[in-house]
PDB file of C-alpha atoms in Angstrom:
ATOM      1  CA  UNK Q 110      92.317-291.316  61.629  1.00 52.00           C
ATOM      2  CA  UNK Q 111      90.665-288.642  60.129  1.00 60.00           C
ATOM      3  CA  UNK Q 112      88.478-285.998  62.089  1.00 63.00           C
ATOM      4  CA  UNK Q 113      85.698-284.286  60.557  1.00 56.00           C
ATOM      5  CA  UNK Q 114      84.571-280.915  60.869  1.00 63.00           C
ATOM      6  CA  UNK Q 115      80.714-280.137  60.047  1.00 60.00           C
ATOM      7  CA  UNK Q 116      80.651-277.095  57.824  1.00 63.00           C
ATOM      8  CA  UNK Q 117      78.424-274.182  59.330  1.00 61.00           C
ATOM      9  CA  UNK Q 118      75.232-273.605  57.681  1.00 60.00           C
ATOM     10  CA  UNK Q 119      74.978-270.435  55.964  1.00 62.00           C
ATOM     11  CA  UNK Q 120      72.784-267.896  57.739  1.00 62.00           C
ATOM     12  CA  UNK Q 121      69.493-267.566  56.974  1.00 63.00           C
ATOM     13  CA  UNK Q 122      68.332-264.365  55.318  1.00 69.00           C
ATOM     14  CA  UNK Q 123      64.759-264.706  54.767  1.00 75.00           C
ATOM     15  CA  UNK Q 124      64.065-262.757  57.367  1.00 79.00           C
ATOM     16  CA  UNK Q 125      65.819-259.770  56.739  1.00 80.00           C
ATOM     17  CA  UNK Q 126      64.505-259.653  53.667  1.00 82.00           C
ATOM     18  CA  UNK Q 127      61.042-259.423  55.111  1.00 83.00           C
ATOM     19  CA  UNK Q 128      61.750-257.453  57.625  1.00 85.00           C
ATOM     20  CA  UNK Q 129      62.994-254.958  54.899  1.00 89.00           C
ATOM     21  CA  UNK Q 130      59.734-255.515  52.693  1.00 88.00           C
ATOM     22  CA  UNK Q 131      57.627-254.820  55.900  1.00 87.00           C
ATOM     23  CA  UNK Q 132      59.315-251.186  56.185  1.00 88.00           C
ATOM     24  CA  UNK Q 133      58.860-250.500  52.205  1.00 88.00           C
ATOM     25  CA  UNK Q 134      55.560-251.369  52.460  1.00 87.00           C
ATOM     26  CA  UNK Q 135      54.994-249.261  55.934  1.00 87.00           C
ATOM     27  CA  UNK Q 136      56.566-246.236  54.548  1.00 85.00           C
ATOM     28  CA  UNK Q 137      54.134-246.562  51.291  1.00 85.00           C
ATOM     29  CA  UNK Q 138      51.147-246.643  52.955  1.00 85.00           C
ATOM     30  CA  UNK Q 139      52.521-243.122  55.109  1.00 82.00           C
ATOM     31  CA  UNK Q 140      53.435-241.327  51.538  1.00 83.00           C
ATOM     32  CA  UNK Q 141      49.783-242.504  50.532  1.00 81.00           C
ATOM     33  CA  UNK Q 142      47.891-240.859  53.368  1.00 77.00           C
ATOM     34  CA  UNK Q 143      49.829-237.655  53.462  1.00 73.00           C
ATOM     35  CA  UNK Q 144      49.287-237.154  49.759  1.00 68.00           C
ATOM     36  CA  UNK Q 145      45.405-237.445  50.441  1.00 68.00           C
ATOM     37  CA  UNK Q 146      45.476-235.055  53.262  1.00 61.00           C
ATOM     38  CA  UNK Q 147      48.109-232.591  52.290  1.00 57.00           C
ATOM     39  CA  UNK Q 148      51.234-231.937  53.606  1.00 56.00           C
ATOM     40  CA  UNK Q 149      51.224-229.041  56.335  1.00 58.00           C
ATOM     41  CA  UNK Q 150      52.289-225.637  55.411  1.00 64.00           C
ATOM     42  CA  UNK Q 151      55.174-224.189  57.085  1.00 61.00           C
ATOM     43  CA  UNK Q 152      55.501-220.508  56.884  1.00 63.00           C
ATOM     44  CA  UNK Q 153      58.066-219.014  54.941  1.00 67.00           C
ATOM     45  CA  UNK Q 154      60.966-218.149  57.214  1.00 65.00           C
ATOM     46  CA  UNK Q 155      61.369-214.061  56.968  1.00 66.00           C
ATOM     47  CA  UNK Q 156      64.076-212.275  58.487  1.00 62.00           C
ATOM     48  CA  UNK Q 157      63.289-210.007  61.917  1.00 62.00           C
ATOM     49  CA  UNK Q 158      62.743-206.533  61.175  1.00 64.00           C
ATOM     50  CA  UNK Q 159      65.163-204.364  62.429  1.00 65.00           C
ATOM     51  CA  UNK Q 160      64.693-200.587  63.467  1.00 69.00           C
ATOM     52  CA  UNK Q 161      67.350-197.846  62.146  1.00 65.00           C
ATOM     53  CA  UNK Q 162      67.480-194.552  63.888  1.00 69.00           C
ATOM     54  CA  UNK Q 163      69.686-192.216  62.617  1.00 67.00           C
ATOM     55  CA  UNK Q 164      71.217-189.173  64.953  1.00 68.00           C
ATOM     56  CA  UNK Q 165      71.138-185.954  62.923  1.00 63.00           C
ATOM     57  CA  UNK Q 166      74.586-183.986  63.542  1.00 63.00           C
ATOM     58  CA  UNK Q 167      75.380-180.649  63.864  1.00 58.00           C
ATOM     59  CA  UNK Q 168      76.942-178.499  61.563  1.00 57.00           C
ATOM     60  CA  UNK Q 169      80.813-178.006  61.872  1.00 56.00           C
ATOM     61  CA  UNK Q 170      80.489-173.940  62.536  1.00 56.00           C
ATOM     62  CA  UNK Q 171      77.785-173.841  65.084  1.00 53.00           C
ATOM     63  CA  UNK Q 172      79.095-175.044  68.857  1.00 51.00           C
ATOM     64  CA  UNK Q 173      76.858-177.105  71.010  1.00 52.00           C
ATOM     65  CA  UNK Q 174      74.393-176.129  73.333  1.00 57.00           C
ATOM     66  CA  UNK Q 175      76.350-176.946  76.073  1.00 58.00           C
ATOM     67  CA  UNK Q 176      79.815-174.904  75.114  1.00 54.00           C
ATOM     68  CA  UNK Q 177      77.093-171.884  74.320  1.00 60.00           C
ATOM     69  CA  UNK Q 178      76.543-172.053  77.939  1.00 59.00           C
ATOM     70  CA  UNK Q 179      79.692-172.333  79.715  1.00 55.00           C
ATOM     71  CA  UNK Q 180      81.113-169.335  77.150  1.00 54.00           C
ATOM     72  CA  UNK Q 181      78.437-167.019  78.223  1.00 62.00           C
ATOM     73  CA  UNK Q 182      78.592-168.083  82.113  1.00 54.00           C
ATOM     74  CA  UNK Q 183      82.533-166.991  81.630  1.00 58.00           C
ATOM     75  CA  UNK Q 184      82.057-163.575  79.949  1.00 56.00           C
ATOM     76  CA  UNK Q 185      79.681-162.749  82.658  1.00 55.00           C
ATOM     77  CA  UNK Q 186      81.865-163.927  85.471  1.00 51.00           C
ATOM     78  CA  UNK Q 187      84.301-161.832  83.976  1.00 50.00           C
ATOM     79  CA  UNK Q 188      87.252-164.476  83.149  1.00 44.00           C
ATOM     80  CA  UNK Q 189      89.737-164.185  80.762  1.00 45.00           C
ATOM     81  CA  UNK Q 190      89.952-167.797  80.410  1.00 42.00           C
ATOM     82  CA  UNK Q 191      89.410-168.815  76.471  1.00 44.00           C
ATOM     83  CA  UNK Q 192      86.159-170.014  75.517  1.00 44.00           C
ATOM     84  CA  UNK Q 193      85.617-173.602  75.452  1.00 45.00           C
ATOM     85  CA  UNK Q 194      86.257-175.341  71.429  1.00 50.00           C
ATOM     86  CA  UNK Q 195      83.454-177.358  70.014  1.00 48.00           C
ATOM     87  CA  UNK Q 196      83.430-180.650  70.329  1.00 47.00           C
ATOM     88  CA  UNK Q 197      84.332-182.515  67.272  1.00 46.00           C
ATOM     89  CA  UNK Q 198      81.231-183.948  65.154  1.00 45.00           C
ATOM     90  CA  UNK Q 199      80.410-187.558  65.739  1.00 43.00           C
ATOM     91  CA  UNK Q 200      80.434-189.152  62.389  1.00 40.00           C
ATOM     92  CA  UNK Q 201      77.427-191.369  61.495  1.00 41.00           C
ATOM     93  CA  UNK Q 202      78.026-194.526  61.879  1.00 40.00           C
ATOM     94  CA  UNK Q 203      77.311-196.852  58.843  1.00 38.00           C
ATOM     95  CA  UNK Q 204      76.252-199.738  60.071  1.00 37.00           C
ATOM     96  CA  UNK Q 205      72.725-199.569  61.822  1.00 36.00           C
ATOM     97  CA  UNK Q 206      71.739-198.847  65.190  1.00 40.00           C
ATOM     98  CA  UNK Q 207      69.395-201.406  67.039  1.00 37.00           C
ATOM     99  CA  UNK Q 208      69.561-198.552  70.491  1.00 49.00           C
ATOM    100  CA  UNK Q 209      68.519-194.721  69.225  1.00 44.00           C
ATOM    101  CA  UNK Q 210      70.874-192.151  72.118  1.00 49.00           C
ATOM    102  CA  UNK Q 211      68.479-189.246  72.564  1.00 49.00           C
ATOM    103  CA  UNK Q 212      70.664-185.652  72.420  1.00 50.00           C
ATOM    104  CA  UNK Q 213      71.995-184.653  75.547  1.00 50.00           C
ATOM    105  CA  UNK Q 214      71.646-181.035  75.266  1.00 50.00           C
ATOM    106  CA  UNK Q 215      67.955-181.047  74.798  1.00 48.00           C
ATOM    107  CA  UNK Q 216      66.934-181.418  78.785  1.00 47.00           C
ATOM    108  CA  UNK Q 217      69.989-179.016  79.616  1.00 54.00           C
ATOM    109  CA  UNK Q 218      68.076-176.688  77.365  1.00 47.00           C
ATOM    110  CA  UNK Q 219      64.808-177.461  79.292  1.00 50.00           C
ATOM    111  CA  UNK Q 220      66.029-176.628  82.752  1.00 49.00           C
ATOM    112  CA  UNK Q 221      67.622-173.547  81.569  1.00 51.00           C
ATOM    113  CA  UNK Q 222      64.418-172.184  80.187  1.00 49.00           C
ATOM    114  CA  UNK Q 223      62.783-173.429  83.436  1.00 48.00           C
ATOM    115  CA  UNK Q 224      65.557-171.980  85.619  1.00 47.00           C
ATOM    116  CA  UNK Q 225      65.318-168.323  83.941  1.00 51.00           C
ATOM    117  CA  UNK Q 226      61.529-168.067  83.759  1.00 54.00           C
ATOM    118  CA  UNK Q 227      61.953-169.031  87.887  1.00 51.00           C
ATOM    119  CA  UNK Q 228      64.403-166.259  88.095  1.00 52.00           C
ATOM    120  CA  UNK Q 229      62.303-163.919  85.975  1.00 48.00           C
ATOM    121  CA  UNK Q 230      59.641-164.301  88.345  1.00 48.00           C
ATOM    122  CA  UNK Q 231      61.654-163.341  91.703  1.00 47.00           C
ATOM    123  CA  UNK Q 232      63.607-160.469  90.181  1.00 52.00           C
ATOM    124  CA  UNK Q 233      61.166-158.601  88.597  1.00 54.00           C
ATOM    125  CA  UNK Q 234      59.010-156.449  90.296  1.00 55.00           C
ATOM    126  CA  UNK Q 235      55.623-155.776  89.953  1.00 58.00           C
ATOM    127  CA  UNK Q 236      54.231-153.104  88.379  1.00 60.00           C
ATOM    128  CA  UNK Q 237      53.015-150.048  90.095  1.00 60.00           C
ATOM    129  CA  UNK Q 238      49.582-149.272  90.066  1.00 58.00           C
ATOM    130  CA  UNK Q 239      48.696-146.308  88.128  1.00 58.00           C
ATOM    131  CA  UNK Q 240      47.275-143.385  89.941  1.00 58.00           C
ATOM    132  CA  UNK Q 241      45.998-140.423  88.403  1.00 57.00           C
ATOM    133  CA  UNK Q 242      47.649-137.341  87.841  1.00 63.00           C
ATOM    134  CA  UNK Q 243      46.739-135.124  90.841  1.00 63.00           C
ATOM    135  CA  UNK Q 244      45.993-131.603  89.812  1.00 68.00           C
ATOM    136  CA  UNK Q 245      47.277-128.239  90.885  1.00 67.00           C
ATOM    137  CA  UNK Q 246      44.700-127.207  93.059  1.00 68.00           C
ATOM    138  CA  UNK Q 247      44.954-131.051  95.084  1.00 72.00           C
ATOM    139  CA  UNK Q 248      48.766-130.155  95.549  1.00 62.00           C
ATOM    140  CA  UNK Q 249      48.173-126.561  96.945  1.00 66.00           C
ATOM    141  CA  UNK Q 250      45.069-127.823  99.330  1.00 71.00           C
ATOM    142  CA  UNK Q 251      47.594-130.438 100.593  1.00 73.00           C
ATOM    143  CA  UNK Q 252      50.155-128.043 101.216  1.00 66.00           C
ATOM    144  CA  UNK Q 253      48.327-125.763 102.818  1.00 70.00           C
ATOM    145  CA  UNK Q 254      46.633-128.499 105.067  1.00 72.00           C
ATOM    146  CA  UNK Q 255      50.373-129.479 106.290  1.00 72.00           C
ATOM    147  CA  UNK Q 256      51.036-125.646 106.618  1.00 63.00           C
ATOM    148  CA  UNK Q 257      48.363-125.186 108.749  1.00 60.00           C
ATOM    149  CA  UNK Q 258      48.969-128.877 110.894  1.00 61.00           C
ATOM    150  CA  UNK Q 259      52.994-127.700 111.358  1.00 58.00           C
ATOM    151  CA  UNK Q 260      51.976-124.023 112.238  1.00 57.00           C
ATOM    152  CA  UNK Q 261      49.584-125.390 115.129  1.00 51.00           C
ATOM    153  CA  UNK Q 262      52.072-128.010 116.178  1.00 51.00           C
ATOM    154  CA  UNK Q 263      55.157-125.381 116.329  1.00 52.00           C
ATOM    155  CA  UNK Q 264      52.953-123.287 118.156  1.00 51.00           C
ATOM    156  CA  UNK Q 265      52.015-125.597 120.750  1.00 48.00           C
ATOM    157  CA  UNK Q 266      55.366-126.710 121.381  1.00 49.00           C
ATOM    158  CA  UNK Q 267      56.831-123.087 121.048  1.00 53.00           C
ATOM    159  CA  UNK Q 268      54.403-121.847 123.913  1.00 50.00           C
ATOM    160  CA  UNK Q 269      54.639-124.896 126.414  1.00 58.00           C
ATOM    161  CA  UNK Q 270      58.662-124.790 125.880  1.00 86.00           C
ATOM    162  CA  UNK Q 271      58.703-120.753 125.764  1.00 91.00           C
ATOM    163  CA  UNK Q 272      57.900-118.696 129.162  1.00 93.00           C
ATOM    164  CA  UNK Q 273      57.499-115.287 128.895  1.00 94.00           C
ATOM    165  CA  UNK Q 274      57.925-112.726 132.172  1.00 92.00           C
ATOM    166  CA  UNK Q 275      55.160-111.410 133.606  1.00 87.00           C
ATOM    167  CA  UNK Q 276      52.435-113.853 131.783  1.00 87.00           C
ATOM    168  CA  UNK Q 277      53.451-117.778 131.988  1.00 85.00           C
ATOM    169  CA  UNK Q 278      56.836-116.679 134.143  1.00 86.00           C
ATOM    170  CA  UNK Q 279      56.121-115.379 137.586  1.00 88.00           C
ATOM    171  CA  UNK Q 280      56.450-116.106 141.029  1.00 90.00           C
ATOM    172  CA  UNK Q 281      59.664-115.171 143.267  1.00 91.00           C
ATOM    173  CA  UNK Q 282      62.382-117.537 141.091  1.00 91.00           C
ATOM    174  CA  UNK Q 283      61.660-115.430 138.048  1.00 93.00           C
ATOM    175  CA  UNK Q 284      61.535-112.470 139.435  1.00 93.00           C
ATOM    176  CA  UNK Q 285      64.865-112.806 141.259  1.00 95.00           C
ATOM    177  CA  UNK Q 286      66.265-114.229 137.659  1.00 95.00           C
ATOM    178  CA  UNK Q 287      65.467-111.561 135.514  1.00 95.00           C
ATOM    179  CA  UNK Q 288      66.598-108.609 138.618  1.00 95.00           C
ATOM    180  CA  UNK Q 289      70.334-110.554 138.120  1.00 96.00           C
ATOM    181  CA  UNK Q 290      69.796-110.659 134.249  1.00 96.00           C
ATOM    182  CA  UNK Q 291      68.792-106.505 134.486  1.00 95.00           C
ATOM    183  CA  UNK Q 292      71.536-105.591 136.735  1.00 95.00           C
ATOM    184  CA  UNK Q 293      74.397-107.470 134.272  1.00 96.00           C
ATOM    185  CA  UNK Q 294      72.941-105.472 131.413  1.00 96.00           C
ATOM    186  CA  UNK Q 295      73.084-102.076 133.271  1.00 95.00           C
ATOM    187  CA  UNK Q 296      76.847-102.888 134.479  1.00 95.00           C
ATOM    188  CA  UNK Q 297      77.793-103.641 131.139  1.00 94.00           C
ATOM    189  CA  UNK Q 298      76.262-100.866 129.284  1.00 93.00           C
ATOM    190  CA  UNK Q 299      78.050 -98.709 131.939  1.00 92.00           C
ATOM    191  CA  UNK Q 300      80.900 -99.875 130.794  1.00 93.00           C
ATOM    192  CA  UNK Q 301      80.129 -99.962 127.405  1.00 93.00           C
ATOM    193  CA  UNK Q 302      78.600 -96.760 126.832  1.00 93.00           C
ATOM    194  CA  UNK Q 303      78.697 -95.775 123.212  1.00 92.00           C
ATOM    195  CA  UNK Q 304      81.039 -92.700 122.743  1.00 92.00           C
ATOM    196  CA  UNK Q 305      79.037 -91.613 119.698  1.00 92.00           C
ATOM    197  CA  UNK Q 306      76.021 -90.927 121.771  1.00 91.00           C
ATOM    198  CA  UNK Q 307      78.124 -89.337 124.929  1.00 91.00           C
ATOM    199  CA  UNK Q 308      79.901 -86.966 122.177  1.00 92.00           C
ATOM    200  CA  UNK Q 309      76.340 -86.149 120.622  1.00 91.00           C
ATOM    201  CA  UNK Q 310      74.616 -85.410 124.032  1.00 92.00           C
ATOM    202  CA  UNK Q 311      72.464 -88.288 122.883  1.00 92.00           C
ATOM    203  CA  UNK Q 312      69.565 -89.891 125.214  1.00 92.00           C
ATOM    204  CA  UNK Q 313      66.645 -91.422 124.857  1.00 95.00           C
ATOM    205  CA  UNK Q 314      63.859 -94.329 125.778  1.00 96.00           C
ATOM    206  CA  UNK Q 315      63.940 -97.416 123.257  1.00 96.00           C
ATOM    207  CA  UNK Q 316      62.246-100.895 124.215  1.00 97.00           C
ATOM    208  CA  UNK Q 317      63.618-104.669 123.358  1.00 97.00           C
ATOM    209  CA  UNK Q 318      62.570-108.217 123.409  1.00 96.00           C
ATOM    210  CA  UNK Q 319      65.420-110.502 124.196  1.00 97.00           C
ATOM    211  CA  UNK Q 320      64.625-114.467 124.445  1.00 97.00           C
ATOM    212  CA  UNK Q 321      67.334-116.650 126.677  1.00 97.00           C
ATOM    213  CA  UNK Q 322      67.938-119.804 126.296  1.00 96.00           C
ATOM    214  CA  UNK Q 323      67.527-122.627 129.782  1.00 95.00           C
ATOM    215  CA  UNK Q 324      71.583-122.826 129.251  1.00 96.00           C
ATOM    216  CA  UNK Q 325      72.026-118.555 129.776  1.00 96.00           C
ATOM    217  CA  UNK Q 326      72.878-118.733 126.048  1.00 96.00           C
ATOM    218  CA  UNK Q 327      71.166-115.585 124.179  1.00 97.00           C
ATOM    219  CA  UNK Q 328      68.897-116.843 121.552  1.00 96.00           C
ATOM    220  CA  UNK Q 329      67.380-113.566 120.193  1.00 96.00           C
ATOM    221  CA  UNK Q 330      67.349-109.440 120.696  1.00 97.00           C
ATOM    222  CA  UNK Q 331      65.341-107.985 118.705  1.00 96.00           C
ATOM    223  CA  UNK Q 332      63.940-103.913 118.655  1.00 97.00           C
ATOM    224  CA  UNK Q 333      60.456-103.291 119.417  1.00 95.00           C
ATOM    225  CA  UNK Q 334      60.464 -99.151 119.605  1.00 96.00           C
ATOM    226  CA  UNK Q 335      63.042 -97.342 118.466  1.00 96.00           C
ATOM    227  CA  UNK Q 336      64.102 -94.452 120.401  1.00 95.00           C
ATOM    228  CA  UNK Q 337      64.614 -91.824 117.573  1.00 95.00           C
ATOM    229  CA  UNK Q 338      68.274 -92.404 117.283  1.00 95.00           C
ATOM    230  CA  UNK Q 339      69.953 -95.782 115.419  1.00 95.00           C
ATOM    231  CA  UNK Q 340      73.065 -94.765 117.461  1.00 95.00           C
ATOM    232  CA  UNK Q 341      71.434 -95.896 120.830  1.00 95.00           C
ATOM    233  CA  UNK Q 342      69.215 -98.510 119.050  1.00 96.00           C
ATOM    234  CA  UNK Q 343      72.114-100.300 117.807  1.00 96.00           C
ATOM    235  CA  UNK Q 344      74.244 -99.716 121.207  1.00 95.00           C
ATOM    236  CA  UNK Q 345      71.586-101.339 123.523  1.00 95.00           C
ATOM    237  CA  UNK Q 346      71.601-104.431 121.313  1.00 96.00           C
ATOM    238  CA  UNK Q 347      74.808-104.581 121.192  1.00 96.00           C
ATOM    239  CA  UNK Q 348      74.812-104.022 125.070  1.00 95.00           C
ATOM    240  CA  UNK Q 349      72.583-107.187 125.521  1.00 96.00           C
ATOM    241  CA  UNK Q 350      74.813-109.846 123.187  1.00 96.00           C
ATOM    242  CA  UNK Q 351      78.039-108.251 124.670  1.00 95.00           C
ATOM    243  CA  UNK Q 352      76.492-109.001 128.212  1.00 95.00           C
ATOM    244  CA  UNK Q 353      75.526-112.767 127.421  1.00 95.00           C
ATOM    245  CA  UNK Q 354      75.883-115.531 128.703  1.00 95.00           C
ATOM    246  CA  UNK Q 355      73.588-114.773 131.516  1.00 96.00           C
ATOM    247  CA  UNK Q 356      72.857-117.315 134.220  1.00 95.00           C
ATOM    248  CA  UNK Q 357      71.301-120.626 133.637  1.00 96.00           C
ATOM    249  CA  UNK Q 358      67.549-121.017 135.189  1.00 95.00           C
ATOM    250  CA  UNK Q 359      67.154-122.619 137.952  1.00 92.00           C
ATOM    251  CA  UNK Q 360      66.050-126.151 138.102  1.00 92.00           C
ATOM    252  CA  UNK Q 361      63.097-126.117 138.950  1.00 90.00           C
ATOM    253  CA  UNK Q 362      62.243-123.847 135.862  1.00 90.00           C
ATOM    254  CA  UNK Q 363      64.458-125.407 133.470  1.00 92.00           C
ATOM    255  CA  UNK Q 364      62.509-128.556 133.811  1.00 92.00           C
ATOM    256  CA  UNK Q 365      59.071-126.784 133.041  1.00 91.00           C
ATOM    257  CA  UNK Q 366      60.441-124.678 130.202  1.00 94.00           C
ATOM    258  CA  UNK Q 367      63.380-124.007 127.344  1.00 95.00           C
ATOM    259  CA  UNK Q 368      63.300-120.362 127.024  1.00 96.00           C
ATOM    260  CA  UNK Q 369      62.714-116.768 128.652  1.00 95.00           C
ATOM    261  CA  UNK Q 370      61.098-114.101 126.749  1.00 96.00           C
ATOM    262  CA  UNK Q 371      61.749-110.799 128.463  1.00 96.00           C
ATOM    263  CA  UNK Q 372      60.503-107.089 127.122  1.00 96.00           C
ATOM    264  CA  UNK Q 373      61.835-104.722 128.888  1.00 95.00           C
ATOM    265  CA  UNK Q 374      62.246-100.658 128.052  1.00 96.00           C
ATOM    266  CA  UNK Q 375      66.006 -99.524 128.579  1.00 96.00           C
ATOM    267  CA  UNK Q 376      66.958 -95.963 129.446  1.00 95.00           C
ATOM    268  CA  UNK Q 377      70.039 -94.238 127.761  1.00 95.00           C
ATOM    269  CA  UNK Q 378      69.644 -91.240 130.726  1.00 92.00           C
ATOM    270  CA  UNK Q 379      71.816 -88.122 131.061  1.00 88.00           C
ATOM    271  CA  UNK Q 380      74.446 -89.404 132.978  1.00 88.00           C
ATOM    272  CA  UNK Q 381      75.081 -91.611 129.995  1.00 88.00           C
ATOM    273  CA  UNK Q 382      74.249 -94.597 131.674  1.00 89.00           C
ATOM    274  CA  UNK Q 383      71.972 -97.472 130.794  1.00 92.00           C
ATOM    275  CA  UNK Q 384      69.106 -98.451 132.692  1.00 92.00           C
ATOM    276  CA  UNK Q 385      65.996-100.274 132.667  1.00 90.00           C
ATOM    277  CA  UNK Q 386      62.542 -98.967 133.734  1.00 77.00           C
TER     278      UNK Q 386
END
């Protein structure tokens, strides 16, 4: 027996074919109404613009800021280290730079200029007012002025540190000073009689200021009237520094006064000896 097999229908495309038509017609109608209205304009595309900065560089002979520097900080240290070689250029590149590098030396330059006008203003002094020339006669009045000012000082000083016998210097102490000071003298000049004036038959009366010191130390002889003879003029000085140094004063006078001024008249009698009257 034979068994039969029903042959498939073949599809049916109808409606793939209208489903195709529906799209033609769909994307006819869009053309349509964008041809009324216009398609929209889209800018032309334009490339980004792109900045270029180009670094000017140096010429080959002519160092950099920066090795100008450190050369003259060595030749005034005094090194003998070799000055520092330029730096090689930097060749410009050839392709653009999008990031510009400022020049370093610039703001080194900057605080150097800052740092010296700093310095300039500590180190240098200010300058001196003027003053007018001051004439002759201003100079001598001035002088004169300090002349007269030292003069009155001295003098003041001179007489409080100066006693002299018989006016600012009495009272027993001085008196029994300057009998020990007159006997030395006469037991010297005894001694020291000068043969000149013994071989001459030479006398006479002379008179002498002599000035001793708080210390006995002789500060000054000095001739006041002659006698008539240089002979015994010059012996009874020589009497007096040949006799020194006398006795210090006492201290009760020594703290009151410096010196002792004595004038006294010396003898040179007969009996060629040396006395005082």
């Amino acid at each position: 027996m034979t068994r039969f097999t029903p042959t498939p229908a073949p599809p049916d495309k109808s409606l793939f074919h209208a489903a195709i038509l529906v799209s033609l017609a769909l994307h006819l109608l869009l053309l349509l109404a964008l041809g009324r209205h216009g398609l929209p304009r889209i800018p032309p595309w334009q490339p980004a613009a792109l900045q270029v900065s180009l670094l000017a560089t140096p010429p080959a002979s002519a160092p950099p800021p920066l090795a100008t520097q450190l050369a003259q900080h060595d030749s005034l240290a005094g090194s003998a280290a070799p000055a520092a070689k330029p730096a090689p250029a930097a060749v410009a590149p050839a392709a653009a730079s999008v990031r510009a590098t400022p020049a370093p030396a610039a703001p080194r330059a900057e605080s150097t200029a800052v740092l010296s006008r700093e310095q300039s203003a500590y180190t240098t002094p200010p300058p001196a007012p003027e003053t007018a020339p001051r004439s002759a006669q201003d100079w001598l009045s001035q002088a004169r002025q300090l002349g007269s000012s030292a003069n009155a000082a001295g003098g003041e000083a001179q007489d409080k540190a100066r006693a002299v016998f018989g006016v600012s210097a009495t009272g027993v102490s001085w008196a029994r000073y300057v009998e020990d000071w007159r006997l030395k003298i006469e037991r010297i000049g005894k001694r020291n009689y000068p043969a000149e004036a013994r071989a001459q038959n030479l006398y006479g009366n002379l008179e002498l200021t002599v000035v001793i010191r708080a210390d006995g130390a002789l500060q000054e002889v000095r001739l006041l009237r002659s006698s008539g003879h240089p002979v015994l003029d010059q012996a009874a000085q020589d009497i007096v520094r040949m006799a020194a140094p006398y006795a210090p004063f006492p201290p009760t006078l020594a703290a009151e006064f410096r010196s002792l001024e004595v004038v006294r008249k010396w003898s040179f009698t007969t009996a060629n000896q040396l006395s005082a009257n």
